[in-house]
XYZ file of C-alpha atoms in Angstrom:
295
model
C 0.000 0.000 0.000
C 1.480 3.333 -1.055
C 2.146 5.786 1.774
C -0.450 8.519 2.085
C 0.508 12.205 2.148
C 0.538 13.195 5.813
C -0.497 16.543 7.257
C 1.079 16.777 10.702
C -1.250 19.034 12.674
C 0.726 19.234 15.914
C 4.428 20.083 16.010
C 6.508 22.382 18.211
C 9.659 24.337 17.379
C 11.759 26.159 19.942
C 14.941 28.171 20.396
C 16.083 28.762 23.955
C 18.541 31.427 22.750
C 15.885 33.594 21.095
C 16.008 37.040 22.768
C 12.241 37.597 22.720
C 10.837 34.114 23.272
C 10.625 32.109 26.461
C 9.987 28.377 26.832
C 9.257 27.984 30.524
C 8.556 24.253 30.164
C 12.004 23.566 28.631
C 14.222 25.853 30.677
C 16.846 24.355 33.015
C 15.206 23.533 36.307
C 11.668 23.513 34.898
C 9.588 20.816 36.616
C 8.973 17.586 34.750
C 5.339 17.102 33.749
C 3.821 14.208 35.678
C 2.132 12.761 32.582
C 4.836 13.370 29.986
C 7.560 12.075 32.298
C 11.343 12.623 32.076
C 12.016 14.847 29.066
C 15.722 15.677 29.111
C 16.038 14.238 25.602
C 14.015 17.101 24.087
C 15.422 19.943 26.182
C 17.876 20.839 23.447
C 18.891 24.433 22.878
C 16.876 24.517 19.690
C 14.481 22.591 17.473
C 13.876 24.635 14.337
C 11.708 24.014 11.311
C 14.941 23.052 9.543
C 15.498 20.271 12.096
C 11.957 18.972 11.722
C 12.228 18.857 7.930
C 15.500 16.951 8.145
C 14.114 14.459 10.673
C 10.883 13.721 8.807
C 11.939 13.946 5.154
C 11.328 10.249 4.421
C 7.818 10.140 5.901
C 5.678 11.809 3.220
C 4.881 14.876 5.329
C 3.001 17.142 2.950
C 2.029 19.988 5.292
C 2.657 21.030 8.885
C 0.753 22.952 11.553
C 2.813 24.428 14.378
C 1.103 24.742 17.763
C 2.301 27.262 20.340
C 5.448 26.208 22.158
C 6.661 29.493 23.655
C 5.369 29.955 27.202
C 6.099 33.045 29.273
C 7.127 35.425 26.464
C 6.375 39.099 27.016
C 4.619 39.338 23.637
C 3.055 36.151 22.183
C 3.023 37.653 18.689
C 6.821 37.347 18.587
C 6.456 33.567 18.227
C 4.134 34.015 15.254
C 6.635 36.425 13.678
C 9.448 33.881 14.211
C 7.422 31.026 12.731
C 6.329 33.070 9.719
C 10.016 33.694 8.972
C 10.521 29.901 8.784
C 7.472 29.563 6.558
C 8.704 32.266 4.201
C 12.134 30.635 3.962
C 11.314 26.890 4.036
C 7.580 26.653 3.388
C 7.151 25.144 6.880
C 4.974 25.529 8.886
C 2.008 25.860 6.557
C -0.274 26.773 9.453
C 0.376 28.478 12.795
C -1.690 28.024 15.957
C -0.555 30.874 18.181
C -1.039 31.780 21.830
C -3.343 34.484 23.096
C -4.837 35.027 26.544
C -8.487 35.205 25.504
C -9.607 36.555 28.880
C -7.494 39.714 28.644
C -9.232 42.994 27.791
C -6.847 43.459 24.845
C -7.456 39.958 23.396
C -9.030 41.377 20.216
C -5.988 43.565 19.579
C -3.570 40.661 20.142
C -5.564 38.472 17.742
C -5.493 41.203 15.107
C -1.713 41.481 15.445
C -1.345 37.703 15.084
C -3.638 37.742 12.056
C -1.291 40.095 10.212
C 0.844 37.004 9.517
C -0.512 35.056 6.578
C 0.015 31.535 7.954
C -1.990 32.097 11.134
C -4.778 29.536 11.371
C -5.679 29.193 15.039
C -5.217 30.080 18.688
C -4.741 28.100 21.830
C -4.835 29.442 25.366
C -3.240 28.068 28.488
C -5.896 26.578 30.728
C -6.863 27.938 34.110
C -9.651 27.001 36.501
C -13.130 27.386 35.002
C -11.862 29.086 31.856
C -14.523 27.389 29.707
C -17.281 29.138 31.680
C -15.524 32.475 32.262
C -17.496 35.306 30.545
C -14.286 37.227 29.853
C -12.762 34.183 28.123
C -15.959 33.704 26.112
C -15.691 37.292 24.851
C -12.177 36.644 23.612
C -13.218 33.312 22.124
C -15.971 35.013 20.127
C -13.328 37.206 18.465
C -11.833 34.120 16.763
C -14.720 34.089 14.299
C -13.737 37.536 13.030
C -10.462 36.102 11.705
C -11.681 32.605 10.807
C -9.462 31.031 13.465
C -9.670 27.551 14.973
C -9.401 27.199 18.750
C -7.136 24.301 19.750
C -7.803 23.068 23.270
C -7.603 19.862 25.284
C -10.338 20.025 27.915
C -10.117 17.430 30.651
C -12.754 14.709 30.657
C -14.571 16.541 33.435
C -14.637 19.742 31.336
C -15.896 18.294 28.061
C -19.542 19.114 28.751
C -18.532 22.758 29.232
C -16.535 22.556 25.985
C -19.616 21.302 24.125
C -21.708 24.169 25.484
C -18.959 26.606 24.473
C -18.975 25.254 20.910
C -22.752 25.388 20.710
C -22.777 28.977 21.926
C -20.232 29.984 19.265
C -21.180 28.069 16.094
C -18.934 30.257 13.952
C -15.762 28.994 15.648
C -14.301 25.532 15.107
C -13.159 23.942 18.369
C -10.332 21.451 17.849
C -9.884 18.943 20.668
C -6.139 18.365 20.835
C -4.464 15.067 21.694
C -7.751 13.130 21.449
C -8.819 14.916 24.618
C -5.453 14.142 26.255
C -6.507 10.957 28.078
C -4.418 10.750 31.249
C -4.929 7.076 32.081
C -5.235 3.747 30.267
C -7.532 1.693 32.511
C -10.996 0.496 31.470
C -12.923 2.753 33.828
C -11.176 5.853 32.517
C -11.665 4.752 28.900
C -15.417 4.416 29.503
C -15.554 7.862 31.099
C -13.496 9.408 28.280
C -15.585 7.712 25.585
C -18.861 8.959 27.042
C -17.504 12.507 27.360
C -16.118 12.501 23.807
C -19.424 11.246 22.404
C -21.241 14.048 24.183
C -18.716 16.604 22.916
C -19.113 15.349 19.336
C -22.786 16.357 19.434
C -21.642 19.897 18.620
C -21.064 19.839 14.844
C -18.337 22.506 14.978
C -16.061 20.345 17.168
C -13.249 18.359 15.525
C -10.685 16.013 17.061
C -6.943 15.932 16.576
C -5.578 12.438 17.238
C -2.124 13.189 18.586
C 0.148 12.975 21.611
C -1.150 9.592 22.770
C 2.328 8.540 23.849
C 2.399 11.080 26.657
C 0.385 8.848 28.971
C 1.385 5.561 27.296
C 5.173 5.638 27.237
C 5.518 2.022 26.049
C 2.704 2.238 23.538
C 2.024 -0.349 20.878
C -0.296 -0.329 17.892
C -2.665 -2.390 20.004
C -2.663 0.045 22.917
C -3.316 3.040 20.639
C -5.989 1.360 18.557
C -9.030 1.762 20.873
C -8.395 5.478 21.379
C -7.780 6.171 17.691
C -10.722 4.144 16.440
C -13.105 5.616 18.992
C -12.203 9.121 17.796
C -12.748 8.099 14.182
C -15.998 6.294 14.951
C -17.428 9.167 16.983
C -16.354 12.165 14.910
C -16.065 10.486 11.508
C -13.255 11.073 9.003
C -14.770 14.434 8.128
C -14.080 15.744 11.663
C -10.937 13.808 12.689
C -7.282 13.978 11.678
C -3.802 13.100 12.925
C -0.820 14.865 14.472
C 2.388 13.692 16.144
C 3.137 16.169 18.951
C 6.711 16.255 17.690
C 9.332 16.420 19.139
C 7.691 15.724 22.521
C 6.505 12.274 21.494
C 10.012 11.437 20.301
C 10.511 10.555 23.965
C 8.531 7.370 23.277
C 9.161 6.404 19.638
C 10.485 7.461 16.256
C 8.488 9.689 13.906
C 7.904 6.874 11.442
C 6.618 4.607 14.207
C 3.807 7.053 14.965
C 2.785 7.628 11.355
C 2.975 3.906 10.549
C 0.853 3.078 13.595
C -1.861 5.471 12.438
C -1.766 3.932 8.958
C -2.059 0.398 10.325
C -4.926 1.253 12.667
C -7.048 2.679 9.846
C -5.873 0.302 7.104
C -9.277 -1.419 6.900
C -11.170 1.822 6.204
C -12.206 2.892 2.689
C -9.526 4.742 0.756
C -11.452 8.015 0.849
C -11.649 7.853 4.655
C -7.933 7.147 4.980
C -7.096 10.114 2.772
C -9.415 12.329 4.808
C -7.813 11.302 8.096
C -4.243 11.645 6.851
C -4.546 14.951 5.035
C -7.897 15.999 3.555
C -9.781 16.982 6.697
C -6.826 18.826 8.218
C -6.298 20.750 4.985
C -9.927 21.881 5.106
C -10.117 22.675 8.835
C -6.852 24.646 8.888
C -7.302 26.088 5.381
C -4.007 24.663 4.195
C -5.007 24.343 0.566
C -5.382 28.053 -0.123
C -4.503 31.528 1.020
C -5.425 32.872 4.426
C -8.804 34.571 4.759
């Protein structure tokens, strides 16, 4: 079976020497995330678009979406500026999901500044308690529609009902559930809870799911251990609202790039060809507007 073109919808670049960007999660002495686990292998001084292209050049990556990696920078638009420079030079990333604090009074101005860069396609915000029900955050979220931006978020299982209500209240904004909802555990009880919450969330037609980052809570993953989570996402959202990402280079802690892409291909190998193409590239191209110019 010929390899499908692959749109990677979740990658991170960083440069710890950049004078205007900060990566609090990668800095020396930063605490290790309890789910991700020991991550010294990715705390390199830099991981540029150039490095990603070199690492993945044999894996049929057709397009790339970068998701915010800088945390703690004085101005979040500096990361978008930095990424657009890569895109102008290399053609990667094709889409940028930037950071903005949607609860701030100046959220609309920050979004407008981000939107001046032609590869901007979405926004994600760092979570805080009750953000999905915060009126100030909702006001910022509503501004995404003005620029045709996707919101990438990974609500906890307990927050997914609030996420559905958010999506229903703002039908003009696509809500992308990152990392398949970022399931934290792999026991049967948690799977049942996650499945019920994801099925409820999928009732909102403007919610899509990004199947990515599953290695973070499954460090010794196999095709068999990923299969139930991947297939549930596909079954619930359908190929027209589901697509893949790798969470690279974070998930390099648990496998090689080709291992992840090959696992996805094997898990969906029994689906019709049109569905496989949708999951690997077609749906992501549509959701993130990767097949044309920015709006």
